[in-house]
Each structure stands twice: as structure tokens, then as C-alpha cells.
Coordinates of C-alpha atoms in Angstrom, one line a residue:
Chain A
X92 CA -14.2 4.0 21.6
X93 CA -13.4 6.7 24.0
X94 CA -9.8 5.8 24.6
X95 CA -7.0 4.7 22.6
X96 CA -3.7 2.6 23.4
X97 CA -0.7 4.8 22.0
X98 CA 2.9 3.5 22.4
X99 CA 2.2 2.3 25.8
X100 CA -0.1 4.8 27.0
X101 CA -4.1 4.9 27.6
X102 CA -4.8 8.2 26.1
X103 CA -8.6 10.1 25.3
X104 CA -9.0 9.5 21.3
X105 CA -8.5 13.0 21.2
X106 CA -5.5 13.5 22.7
X107 CA -4.2 10.6 20.5
X108 CA -2.1 11.9 17.5
X109 CA 0.1 10.6 14.9
X110 CA 3.2 12.2 14.0
X111 CA 3.2 13.9 10.2
X112 CA 6.4 12.1 9.7
X113 CA 5.0 8.5 10.6
X114 CA 6.1 6.1 7.7
X115 CA 3.2 4.0 8.3
X116 CA 0.9 7.3 7.2
X117 CA 3.3 8.7 4.8
X118 CA 4.2 5.1 2.9
X119 CA 2.0 2.6 4.2
X120 CA 5.6 1.3 6.0
X121 CA 3.5 -1.1 8.9
X122 CA 1.3 -3.6 9.8
X123 CA -2.1 -4.2 11.3
X124 CA -4.3 -6.9 13.3
X125 CA -7.8 -6.9 13.7
X126 CA -9.2 -8.9 16.2
X127 CA -12.1 -10.0 18.2
X128 CA -12.7 -9.6 21.8
X129 CA -14.7 -11.8 23.7
X130 CA -14.9 -12.4 27.7
X131 CA -12.8 -9.4 27.6
X132 CA -9.7 -11.3 26.0
X133 CA -8.5 -11.5 22.5
X134 CA -9.7 -15.0 20.6
X135 CA -6.8 -16.5 19.0
X136 CA -4.1 -13.8 20.3
X137 CA -1.5 -16.4 19.4
X138 CA -1.9 -16.6 15.7
X139 CA -2.3 -12.6 15.5
X140 CA 1.0 -12.4 17.4
X141 CA 2.5 -14.5 14.9
X142 CA 1.4 -13.0 12.2
X143 CA 2.0 -10.0 13.2
X144 CA 5.6 -11.1 14.1
X145 CA 6.4 -13.0 10.1
X146 CA 5.1 -9.4 9.3
X147 CA 7.9 -7.7 11.0
X148 CA 10.2 -10.2 9.9
X149 CA 9.7 -9.3 6.1
X150 CA 9.4 -5.5 6.5
X151 CA 12.7 -6.1 9.0
X152 CA 12.1 -4.2 12.1
X153 CA 10.8 -7.4 14.2
X154 CA 13.9 -6.1 16.6
X155 CA 12.3 -3.3 17.4
X156 CA 9.1 -4.3 18.8
X157 CA 8.9 -6.2 22.3
X158 CA 5.7 -8.8 21.7
X159 CA 6.1 -9.7 25.3
X160 CA 5.6 -5.9 26.0
X161 CA 2.6 -5.7 23.6
X162 CA 0.7 -8.5 24.9
X163 CA 1.1 -7.0 28.5
X164 CA -0.4 -3.8 26.9
X165 CA -3.5 -5.5 25.1
X166 CA -4.2 -7.0 28.7
X167 CA -4.0 -3.4 30.3
X168 CA -5.9 -1.6 27.5
X169 CA -8.7 -4.1 27.7
X170 CA -8.7 -4.0 31.1
X171 CA -8.8 -0.2 31.5
X172 CA -11.7 0.0 29.1
X173 CA -14.0 -2.7 30.4
X174 CA -14.2 -4.4 26.9
X175 CA -16.3 -8.1 27.0
X176 CA -17.3 -8.2 23.3
X177 CA -15.2 -5.5 21.1
X178 CA -13.0 -5.3 17.7
X179 CA -9.3 -4.6 18.9
X180 CA -7.3 -3.1 16.1
X181 CA -3.5 -3.0 16.5
X182 CA -1.7 -0.8 14.1
X183 CA 2.2 -0.8 14.3
X184 CA 4.1 1.5 11.8
X185 CA 7.9 1.6 11.6
X186 CA 7.4 5.2 13.3
X187 CA 9.0 8.4 12.2
X188 CA 11.8 8.8 9.7
X189 CA 13.9 11.4 7.6
X190 CA 12.6 11.9 3.9
X191 CA 12.7 9.1 1.0
X192 CA 11.9 5.3 1.2
X193 CA 15.0 4.3 2.8
X194 CA 14.1 3.2 6.5
X195 CA 16.0 4.7 9.9
X196 CA 18.9 2.5 11.0
X197 CA 17.0 2.3 14.7
X198 CA 13.4 2.7 14.0
X199 CA 10.9 3.7 16.6
X200 CA 7.7 2.1 15.9
X201 CA 4.7 3.5 16.8
X202 CA 1.7 1.2 18.4
X203 CA -1.7 2.0 18.3
X204 CA -4.7 -0.1 19.7
X205 CA -8.3 0.9 19.5
X206 CA -11.2 -0.6 20.4
X207 CA -14.5 -0.7 18.4
X208 CA -18.0 -2.3 18.7
X209 CA -18.4 -5.9 18.0
X210 CA -20.4 -6.1 14.3
X211 CA -23.3 -8.6 14.4
X212 CA -22.6 -11.8 12.6
X213 CA -24.1 -11.8 8.8
X214 CA -28.2 -12.9 9.1
X215 CA -28.1 -13.2 5.2
X216 CA -25.9 -15.0 2.8
X217 CA -23.6 -12.5 0.5
X218 CA -23.3 -11.4 -3.0
X219 CA -19.8 -11.4 -4.4
X220 CA -18.5 -9.5 -7.4
X221 CA -14.8 -10.1 -8.7
X222 CA -13.2 -7.0 -9.1
X223 CA -12.1 -6.5 -12.7
X224 CA -10.0 -3.1 -12.1
X225 CA -7.5 -4.9 -9.9
X226 CA -5.6 -7.5 -9.3
X227 CA -3.9 -9.3 -6.1
X228 CA 0.3 -9.4 -6.2
X229 CA 1.0 -12.6 -5.3
X230 CA 4.3 -11.6 -6.5
X231 CA 4.7 -9.6 -3.2
X232 CA 5.4 -10.8 0.4
X233 CA 3.0 -8.2 1.1
X234 CA 0.5 -11.0 0.3
X235 CA 1.3 -13.2 2.6
X236 CA 1.7 -10.5 5.8
X237 CA -1.3 -8.1 6.9
X238 CA 0.3 -4.8 5.9
X239 CA -0.9 -1.7 6.1
X240 CA -1.6 -0.7 2.1
X241 CA -5.3 -2.2 1.7
X242 CA -6.2 0.4 -1.1
X243 CA -6.3 -1.9 -3.7
X244 CA -8.9 -3.7 -1.6
X245 CA -11.0 -0.8 -1.2
X246 CA -10.7 -0.2 -5.2
X247 CA -12.3 -3.3 -5.1
X248 CA -14.8 -3.1 -2.9
X249 CA -15.9 0.4 -4.1
X250 CA -16.4 -1.6 -7.5
X251 CA -18.4 -4.1 -5.7
X252 CA -21.3 -2.1 -4.0
X253 CA -21.0 0.0 -7.1
X254 CA -22.4 -3.1 -8.7
X255 CA -24.8 -3.8 -6.1
X256 CA -22.4 -6.8 -4.3
X257 CA -21.6 -6.8 -0.7
X258 CA -18.2 -8.2 -1.0
X259 CA -15.3 -8.3 -3.7
X260 CA -13.5 -11.4 -5.1
X261 CA -9.7 -10.2 -5.6
X262 CA -8.4 -12.6 -8.3
X263 CA -4.3 -12.8 -8.5
X264 CA -2.6 -11.5 -11.4
X265 CA -2.4 -15.2 -12.7
X266 CA -6.1 -14.7 -12.9
X267 CA -7.4 -17.7 -10.4
X268 CA -9.2 -16.4 -6.6
X269 CA -6.9 -15.0 -3.9
X270 CA -9.4 -13.6 -1.5
X271 CA -12.1 -11.2 -0.7
X272 CA -11.2 -7.5 0.1
X273 CA -11.3 -8.4 4.1
X274 CA -12.0 -12.5 4.3
X275 CA -10.9 -15.4 2.9
X276 CA -12.8 -17.8 0.4
X277 CA -13.7 -21.6 0.9
X278 CA -16.0 -23.7 -1.4
X279 CA -17.2 -27.1 -0.5
X280 CA -16.8 -29.4 -3.2
X281 CA -17.2 -33.0 -3.5
X282 CA -16.5 -33.8 -0.3
X283 CA -13.8 -31.3 0.3
X284 CA -13.4 -28.2 1.9
X285 CA -11.1 -25.9 -0.8
X286 CA -9.4 -22.7 -0.3
X287 CA -6.8 -21.0 -2.3
X288 CA -3.1 -21.4 -1.1
X289 CA -1.2 -18.7 0.2
X290 CA 1.1 -18.8 -3.0
X291 CA -2.1 -17.5 -4.5
X292 CA -2.4 -14.7 -2.9
X293 CA -4.6 -15.5 -0.4
X294 CA -4.0 -13.5 3.0
X295 CA -3.1 -16.0 6.0
X296 CA -6.2 -15.6 7.7
X297 CA -6.3 -16.6 11.6
X298 CA -9.9 -17.6 10.8
X299 CA -8.7 -19.5 7.3
X300 CA -6.1 -21.8 9.5
X301 CA -9.3 -22.5 12.3
X302 CA -11.7 -23.6 9.6
X303 CA -8.7 -25.3 7.7
X304 CA -8.3 -27.4 10.9
X305 CA -11.7 -28.1 11.3
X306 CA -12.4 -29.8 8.4
X307 CA -11.7 -33.2 9.0
X308 CA -14.7 -32.3 12.1
X309 CA -17.4 -32.1 9.0
X310 CA -16.0 -35.4 7.3
X311 CA -14.4 -32.9 4.7
X312 CA -10.9 -32.9 3.4
X313 CA -9.0 -29.8 3.4
X314 CA -7.6 -29.0 0.5
X315 CA -5.7 -25.9 -0.7
X316 CA -6.0 -25.5 -4.5
X317 CA -6.2 -22.6 -6.9
X318 CA -10.2 -21.8 -7.7
X319 CA -11.0 -20.1 -10.6
X320 CA -14.3 -18.1 -10.6
X321 CA -16.2 -20.7 -12.3
X322 CA -15.3 -23.1 -9.8
X323 CA -17.7 -21.4 -7.4
X324 CA -21.0 -22.2 -9.3
X325 CA -20.7 -25.7 -9.2
X326 CA -20.0 -25.7 -5.6
X327 CA -21.9 -26.9 -3.2
X328 CA -21.5 -24.4 -0.6
X329 CA -19.2 -21.1 -1.1
X330 CA -18.5 -19.0 2.4
X331 CA -16.2 -16.2 3.3
X332 CA -14.2 -16.3 6.8
X333 CA -12.7 -13.3 9.1
X334 CA -11.5 -13.4 12.6
X335 CA -14.7 -11.0 13.1
X336 CA -17.5 -12.1 10.9
X337 CA -16.4 -15.6 11.6
X338 CA -17.9 -17.4 8.4
X339 CA -20.5 -16.4 6.0
X340 CA -22.2 -18.0 3.1
X341 CA -22.2 -16.9 -0.2
X342 CA -25.7 -16.7 -2.2
X343 CA -24.4 -15.7 -5.7
X344 CA -21.1 -14.4 -7.5
X345 CA -21.3 -11.7 -10.2
X346 CA -25.3 -11.9 -10.2
X347 CA -25.1 -15.8 -10.7
X348 CA -26.3 -18.0 -7.6
X349 CA -23.6 -20.4 -5.8
X350 CA -23.8 -22.6 -3.2
X351 CA -26.5 -23.0 -0.8
X352 CA -26.3 -27.1 -1.1
X353 CA -23.8 -27.4 1.8
X354 CA -26.7 -28.7 4.2
X355 CA -25.4 -28.7 7.6
X356 CA -21.7 -28.6 6.9
X357 CA -21.7 -24.6 7.8
X358 CA -23.9 -24.7 11.0
X359 CA -21.8 -27.7 12.4
X360 CA -18.8 -25.1 11.1
X361 CA -20.6 -22.4 13.0
X362 CA -21.3 -24.3 16.2
X363 CA -17.4 -25.7 16.2
X364 CA -16.0 -22.3 16.5
X365 CA -18.4 -20.8 19.0
X366 CA -17.0 -23.9 21.1
X367 CA -13.6 -22.9 20.1
X368 CA -14.2 -19.4 21.2
X369 CA -16.3 -20.7 24.3
X370 CA -19.3 -18.7 23.5
X371 CA -22.8 -20.7 23.7
Chain B
X138 CA 11.4 21.9 8.3
X139 CA 10.0 24.0 11.1
X140 CA 6.1 24.7 10.0
X141 CA 3.8 22.6 8.3
X142 CA 0.8 23.2 6.5
X143 CA -1.9 21.2 7.6
X144 CA -5.6 21.4 6.0
X145 CA -5.0 25.0 5.2
X146 CA -3.8 26.3 8.5
X147 CA 0.3 26.8 8.6
X148 CA 1.6 25.2 12.0
X149 CA 4.9 24.3 13.8
X150 CA 6.1 20.6 13.2
X151 CA 4.9 20.0 16.7
X152 CA 1.6 21.1 16.6
X153 CA 0.8 19.3 13.5
X154 CA -0.9 15.9 13.8
X155 CA -2.8 13.6 12.2
X156 CA -5.9 11.5 13.5
X157 CA -5.4 7.7 14.5
X158 CA -8.6 7.1 12.4
X159 CA -7.1 8.8 9.1
X160 CA -7.6 6.5 6.1
X161 CA -4.3 6.8 5.0
X162 CA -2.8 5.9 8.2
X163 CA -5.0 2.9 8.4
X164 CA -5.3 1.4 5.1
X165 CA -2.9 3.7 2.7
X166 CA -5.7 5.3 1.7
X167 CA -4.5 8.5 -0.6
X168 CA -2.1 10.3 -2.6
X169 CA 1.1 12.3 -2.3
X170 CA 3.0 14.8 -4.6
X171 CA 7.3 15.6 -4.0
X172 CA 7.8 18.5 -6.0
X173 CA 11.1 20.4 -6.3
X174 CA 11.0 24.1 -5.3
X175 CA 13.2 26.5 -7.1
X176 CA 13.3 30.0 -6.6
X177 CA 10.1 30.2 -4.4
X178 CA 8.0 28.1 -7.1
X179 CA 7.0 24.8 -7.6
X180 CA 8.6 23.6 -10.6
X181 CA 6.0 21.5 -13.2
X182 CA 3.3 22.2 -10.6
X183 CA 0.9 21.6 -13.4
X184 CA 2.3 18.2 -14.0
X185 CA 1.8 17.2 -10.3
X186 CA -1.5 18.4 -10.2
X187 CA -2.7 16.4 -12.6
X188 CA -1.7 13.5 -11.5
X189 CA -3.3 14.0 -8.6
X190 CA -6.4 14.8 -10.3
X191 CA -5.8 11.7 -11.8
X192 CA -5.0 10.1 -8.6
X193 CA -8.0 11.1 -6.6
X194 CA -10.2 10.0 -9.9
X195 CA -9.3 6.7 -9.4
X196 CA -10.1 6.7 -5.5
X197 CA -13.2 8.4 -6.4
X198 CA -13.0 11.2 -3.8
X199 CA -12.2 13.5 -6.4
X200 CA -15.1 16.0 -5.5
X201 CA -13.9 16.3 -2.2
X202 CA -10.9 17.9 -2.9
X203 CA -10.6 21.8 -4.2
X204 CA -7.4 21.9 -6.6
X205 CA -7.9 25.8 -7.0
X206 CA -8.1 26.1 -3.1
X207 CA -4.9 24.0 -3.1
X208 CA -2.6 25.6 -5.7
X209 CA -3.4 28.6 -3.1
X210 CA -2.5 27.0 -0.3
X211 CA 1.0 25.6 -1.6
X212 CA 1.7 29.5 -2.5
X213 CA 0.7 30.6 0.8
X214 CA 3.0 27.9 2.4
X215 CA 6.0 28.6 0.6
X216 CA 5.4 32.2 0.9
X217 CA 5.4 32.0 4.9
X218 CA 8.6 29.8 4.9
X219 CA 10.4 32.0 2.5
X220 CA 11.6 28.7 0.9
X221 CA 13.8 29.4 -2.3
X222 CA 14.6 25.9 -3.0
X223 CA 13.3 23.1 -1.1
X224 CA 11.6 19.7 -1.9
X225 CA 7.6 20.1 -0.9
X226 CA 5.7 17.2 -0.6
X227 CA 1.5 17.1 -0.3
X228 CA -0.2 14.0 1.0
X229 CA -3.9 13.8 0.3
X230 CA -5.7 11.3 2.2
X231 CA -9.2 10.4 2.4
X232 CA -9.3 11.6 6.0
X233 CA -11.2 9.7 8.9
X234 CA -13.5 7.1 8.5
X235 CA -15.3 4.3 10.3
X236 CA -14.0 0.7 10.8
X237 CA -13.6 -1.0 7.9
X238 CA -12.9 -0.3 4.1
X239 CA -15.8 1.1 2.7
X240 CA -14.9 4.6 2.4
X241 CA -17.3 7.4 3.8
X242 CA -20.1 8.5 1.5
X243 CA -18.9 12.2 1.8
X244 CA -15.0 12.2 2.9
X245 CA -13.4 14.7 4.6
X246 CA -9.5 14.8 3.6
X247 CA -6.7 15.6 5.1
X248 CA -4.1 17.6 3.3
X249 CA -0.6 18.1 4.5
X250 CA 2.4 20.0 3.2
X251 CA 6.1 19.7 4.3
X252 CA 9.1 21.0 3.2
X253 CA 12.6 19.7 3.1
X254 CA 16.2 20.5 2.5
X255 CA 16.8 20.3 -1.3
X256 CA 19.2 17.2 -1.7
X257 CA 22.2 17.8 -3.9
X258 CA 22.1 16.4 -7.6
X259 CA 24.0 13.0 -7.8
X260 CA 27.8 13.2 -8.3
X261 CA 28.7 10.0 -9.0
X262 CA 26.5 7.0 -11.3
X263 CA 24.7 5.4 -9.4
X264 CA 24.5 1.3 -8.9
X265 CA 21.4 -1.0 -9.1
X266 CA 20.0 -4.0 -7.9
X267 CA 17.1 -6.0 -9.4
X268 CA 14.9 -7.0 -6.3
X269 CA 14.2 -10.5 -6.3
X270 CA 12.0 -10.2 -3.1
X271 CA 8.7 -8.0 -4.9
X272 CA 7.6 -7.1 -8.3
X273 CA 5.4 -4.0 -9.1
X274 CA 1.9 -5.0 -9.9
X275 CA 1.5 -3.4 -13.7
X276 CA -2.7 -4.9 -13.1
X277 CA -3.5 -2.4 -10.4
X278 CA -4.4 1.4 -11.2
X279 CA -2.4 2.4 -8.3
X280 CA 0.9 1.5 -10.3
X281 CA -0.8 4.7 -12.6
X282 CA -0.9 7.0 -9.5
X283 CA 1.0 8.1 -7.1
X284 CA -0.5 6.5 -4.1
X285 CA 0.7 6.4 -0.8
X286 CA 1.2 2.5 -0.7
X287 CA 5.2 2.2 -1.1
X288 CA 5.9 -0.5 0.9
X289 CA 6.9 -2.7 -1.8
X290 CA 9.3 0.2 -2.9
X291 CA 10.7 0.3 0.4
X292 CA 11.3 -3.7 0.6
X293 CA 13.1 -3.8 -2.4
X294 CA 15.5 -0.5 -1.7
X295 CA 16.2 -2.5 1.7
X296 CA 17.4 -5.3 -0.8
X297 CA 19.3 -2.7 -2.9
X298 CA 21.0 -1.4 0.0
X299 CA 21.7 -5.4 1.5
X300 CA 23.7 -6.3 -2.0
X301 CA 25.7 -2.6 -1.6
X302 CA 23.3 -1.2 -4.4
X303 CA 22.7 2.5 -4.6
X304 CA 18.5 2.0 -5.6
X305 CA 16.5 -1.1 -6.5
X306 CA 14.7 -1.5 -10.0
X307 CA 11.6 -3.4 -9.6
X308 CA 10.0 -5.8 -12.3
X309 CA 6.2 -5.8 -13.0
X310 CA 5.1 -9.5 -12.5
X311 CA 5.3 -10.4 -16.5
X312 CA 9.5 -9.8 -15.4
X313 CA 10.3 -6.8 -17.6
X314 CA 11.9 -3.7 -16.0
X315 CA 8.8 -1.3 -14.4
X316 CA 11.0 1.7 -12.8
X317 CA 13.4 2.2 -10.0
X318 CA 11.8 2.5 -6.2
X319 CA 11.9 6.3 -6.6
X320 CA 12.7 7.1 -10.4
X321 CA 12.0 6.1 -13.3
X322 CA 14.6 4.1 -15.7
X323 CA 15.7 5.2 -19.4
X324 CA 18.0 3.5 -21.9
X325 CA 19.7 5.1 -25.1
X326 CA 20.2 2.3 -27.5
X327 CA 20.6 3.0 -31.1
X328 CA 19.9 6.7 -31.2
X329 CA 16.5 5.9 -29.5
X330 CA 15.8 7.1 -25.7
X331 CA 14.0 4.2 -24.3
X332 CA 11.9 3.7 -21.3
X333 CA 9.0 1.5 -20.2
X334 CA 5.6 1.9 -21.2
X335 CA 2.8 3.2 -18.3
X336 CA 1.2 -0.4 -18.7
X337 CA 4.5 -2.0 -17.5
X338 CA 3.9 -0.5 -14.3
X339 CA 6.2 2.6 -14.8
X340 CA 5.0 5.3 -12.7
X341 CA 3.8 8.5 -14.7
X342 CA 6.7 10.6 -13.3
X343 CA 6.9 14.3 -14.1
X344 CA 10.5 14.2 -15.3
X345 CA 10.1 10.8 -17.3
X346 CA 7.5 13.1 -19.3
X347 CA 9.9 15.7 -19.6
X348 CA 12.2 14.2 -20.8
X349 CA 10.4 11.9 -23.3
X350 CA 9.6 15.6 -24.6
X351 CA 13.0 16.7 -25.0
X352 CA 14.3 13.5 -26.8
X353 CA 14.2 15.2 -30.0
X354 CA 16.2 17.8 -28.9
X355 CA 19.1 15.1 -28.4
X356 CA 18.8 13.6 -31.6
X357 CA 17.1 10.4 -30.0
X358 CA 13.8 9.0 -30.9
X359 CA 11.5 8.8 -28.2
X360 CA 10.2 5.4 -27.4
X361 CA 7.7 3.6 -24.7
X362 CA 9.2 -0.2 -24.7
X363 CA 9.4 -2.8 -22.7
X364 CA 12.7 -3.2 -21.3
X365 CA 14.2 -6.4 -19.8
X366 CA 17.0 -6.3 -17.5
X367 CA 19.7 -7.8 -20.2
X368 CA 18.5 -4.8 -22.1
X369 CA 20.7 -2.5 -19.9
X370 CA 24.0 -4.1 -20.6
X371 CA 24.0 -3.5 -24.3
X372 CA 22.5 0.3 -23.6
X373 CA 25.1 3.5 -24.4
X374 CA 23.7 4.8 -21.5
X375 CA 21.3 4.1 -18.4
X376 CA 20.2 6.4 -16.5
X377 CA 16.9 7.6 -13.5
X378 CA 15.2 10.5 -13.7
X379 CA 12.6 11.6 -11.2
X380 CA 11.3 15.3 -10.5
X381 CA 14.2 16.1 -7.7
X382 CA 17.1 14.3 -8.5
X383 CA 16.5 15.1 -12.2
X384 CA 18.7 13.0 -14.4
X385 CA 20.8 10.1 -12.8
X386 CA 23.4 8.0 -14.8
X387 CA 23.2 4.4 -13.6
X388 CA 26.9 2.6 -13.9
X389 CA 25.8 -0.9 -12.9
X390 CA 23.3 -3.6 -12.7
X391 CA 23.6 -6.3 -10.6
X392 CA 27.2 -5.8 -10.5
X393 CA 27.6 -5.1 -14.3
X394 CA 28.8 -2.4 -16.1
X395 CA 26.3 -0.8 -17.7
X396 CA 26.3 2.6 -20.2
X397 CA 28.7 5.2 -19.9
X398 CA 28.9 5.3 -23.8
X399 CA 26.4 8.3 -24.2
X400 CA 28.7 10.8 -25.0
X401 CA 27.2 14.0 -24.2
X402 CA 23.4 12.8 -24.3
X403 CA 23.4 13.2 -20.7
X404 CA 25.0 16.4 -20.2
X405 CA 22.9 17.8 -23.0
X406 CA 20.0 16.9 -21.3
X407 CA 20.6 18.2 -17.8
X408 CA 21.4 21.6 -20.0
X409 CA 17.9 21.5 -21.3
X410 CA 16.1 20.4 -18.0
X411 CA 18.3 23.4 -16.0
X412 CA 16.9 25.8 -18.7
X413 CA 13.8 24.9 -18.1
X414 CA 13.2 25.3 -14.6
X415 CA 15.2 28.5 -15.2
X416 CA 18.0 27.6 -13.6
X417 CA 22.0 28.4 -15.0

């Protein structure tokens, strides 16, 4: 990352600074999107900007962010960086404010974009750990938007790594599965492609939506249904999805084997997603 | 606010910047304390630093923050600003990190202090609104430390103001009262001074602890017990506490009158707290 895009200007990383009065920094008052760039363009940009818009509506500063200008800014930034394949993170905060929780009446949001190298797709299935220390709060609208506060997810991932697992599963407060710390979770069972509904605290992942839309191409019925930890062991296949890593199979959860009986479904899903992305 | 203290240096506000790779900004990965300064010293500093230390332990970067140095930094900063009466905010983030949720193994925290004018104590009792849009997650350890993510509280306060109320009450996910958006809540009932236990999602406020310790001086039994919204109407007195505003009486909740029958208890409590602070 050499150049960053900050409030409409492309500047060097060392010249890019956030104000100490920024509410994103002080209170987590903001949103972000992490988006894959292929062939110099963001894949599924509309879905990411729609999710951003829904987050801005929840936080009530949609009127202060011009998504048309932002879209042009994304194109400018990618062109300036000549990035063909990369990860683009967009951060939008409510900007500076006076002391206290109450937002300013006319916020002046801070907008930041950074580019990072695209990580390789997973070559090995992952091990999961069900986080015990924290739960995802499906009673908060923040569970349904991509808000800056990711600290529960950080704690859950730390716990998973302490247990030798690759990723953590967050349960919701009712005790069913919500999602992983940076991915949604799917199970293939009995000819169904199952994933927790958003009302269970699942983040509305863009790759989640794409995979649900592709289920019928796999000969599977897409079903949003609550999943319990015990449901994973009996599944033909368990996998995680996110916009960057796409689809990653899971081999075990809390030390017990899961999945691995999905036959060609995941292979076929990979191919369908790559085709959507225009990739070989 | 003219000068800020940033990582051991006192700099002007315009020269104080946060890195765009700071995890506090990107993920809400950090903590803060808001502390009252009287006569050039932080009141109850030990309590604030203890809460900070407990937060650092939960986030697992206690080893990277030198609290002895930090204490000296607070003294330096207050001396440099010649502030007699003020609000001091201390922000501690895990610092910069690579892309992703996993913290760096050897974090280099960012430490920031800012000073703001001390707001006046409330002269009028407050009206409360019980937030419907979100709940405080008592299943997360973040409910028991003062972590940066305050976005649920921001949403709740916005909702309260939309309803013409001064402050919002956050229920926990079980539906009992946790706390206000920037204060703890107390009810005086039947000779008891009641407040929700920390296990109900109450923030461990420093003023909450002080008020509990002073209960017997008021002739009241301090009781940590779950409070339901309906319990407020029947209370002799309902009040909020935080370190800056100290004790603020409540006059109504969701449009219905509460409290106001506490006699001299609140007056006496004010005097006891002021005496602890060494104030007239």
C-alpha cells in the first residue's frame, strides 16, 4: 500500500492521517466495506454500496455521503494505483464531533480507501472453534450492517487461535450460530444449502447472497435456518464464505471432524463464482 | 482544547494525527476513560486506571501499556495545560496492524489524551427513553470494560432525542435495565439503593462504585439487583451517575413521571461526593 484515498484526495500513506476528534476513532461510529478487485474493478460493487447505504441509514447520516461521488472516487483510486488484483477497504466514519455521544447535526464524514494485496485462496480446509467468551448481539441493528466495531470478533478470533483453530464461530445470544469472525457459514445437509438467517445475527455478506443465489445451480435448495453447533457434525459439507476468500471448506469444529462429504458441490460452486467474476 | 498528549508527546491539536492503519479506528480495538479534573488532578484516578487495566487484560495487550508511565504522562499533560477543572479523555488503542482481525503479536499501542471544558452539573431532572432499536449485550465481556465501540449507545441516544427525551436506557438482551448511554442508573426503593449488577450489562462506572460505597451514609442498603422498566415508576427516586455529571435525578421515563420522592437523599449524596472530591 503506497497511496491511500482520503476524502477525495489520493495521498501517500505517510501523509494520510485521521483527526483525533474523528468519531470513528473515538466511538466506533462508522462503517466499512472490504471488496475484492479483479481486472482493475471491484467485483459486486453494487452489493457493497447497497450494504453501505443500509448502514448509513441505520446510523442516520446517509444524507452526508454522496455515493455517486464515492463510486467515481473508487474508479479514480484504482486507476491511480494501477491495481489489477487487490483488496480494497473503504472506511466511512461520521467524522469529527464535539465531546460526547450525540452526533453533530450536520456531520462531515471521513472517507478513506486503502488497497492491500489479495491473499491467496485457502488451499486447506479450516478448523473452527466456537467462541465461549463472547456472543454476537442479534438484538442490535449493528449485527445487520458492517459497522466499525469488530472488537467482539477480534476477541473470538484470539480465542480460536489460542485453541489452535483457524477461525471462530460466534454464537448469538440465543445460542445458535450467527457467523464466523470474518465470514458467513453454510452447511450442506439433505440436499439443502443451509445458512443462518440475518435475524440470527448473521452479517449480510455479499458472498453469502451470491452463494444463496447459486444454490439451485448446485441442485440444492437454499434455506435460511437456524444452525446449532451440533448440526455441523452431521452435515455433508460445511464451508465459510466472504468476499475475499470466496468459499473455504471446514474440516473440523471444536476438534471434531465435520463435512468432507460434499462431493463435487464445492468444486462446482468455486467454478460458478469464478465465472461470475469473469475469472478462469 | 489546544494541546493534546499523543504517545508521550504534547502537541497541538492540528499536529495530532491517528494513523489510517490504527486498529482503534479500523475495528474499534481499544479502550477509553473519561475522567474529571478538579484542582489540577484527576479525581479517582486509581479507579479509572484499574478499569483500564481490566480492559487491557480482556483485550490481551496489557503487557504493551506501561501504566506507571501513563500516570506520569497524565501529570505532565495537566501541568502543561495548566488545567484546573476539565474533562480528561484517555484513549488507548492496540495501534497499527496488518489487514485483518488478528492482532499483531507485539502491538505498539496508540495513546491519546485530550482535555475539554467541564460541563455544568445538571440543574433540571432528566427525561429518559427506553431504547427500542438496540440492546446492550451482557453476553460480551465488552459490556464490562470501557471499550471504544459505543455505537449502540449512539443509536440509543439518537432514538431518545428523536422522542424528545434527554437520555436513553439500554435494556440488556434479557430485557432488564443495563444502564444509560453514558451513565449508570439507580433507584431508591423501600430504603434500598438499587442498581443493576454488572452481569446485567451495567458498565462498571467509577461513580457507580462510589455511590454504592456511600449508600450506608444515606441510611440506605446498597443492593445490586435486576431492574425492570416498570420498577422505575414506583421508586422514590431514580437517578443517573457518571464520573463527570456525578448524580443527576430523573423525572420521567417514556413520558411517565418517576421518582421525585427521594426527600433529601440526593442532596445528601451530592454533598458526600463533593466532599470526597475536596470540593465545596
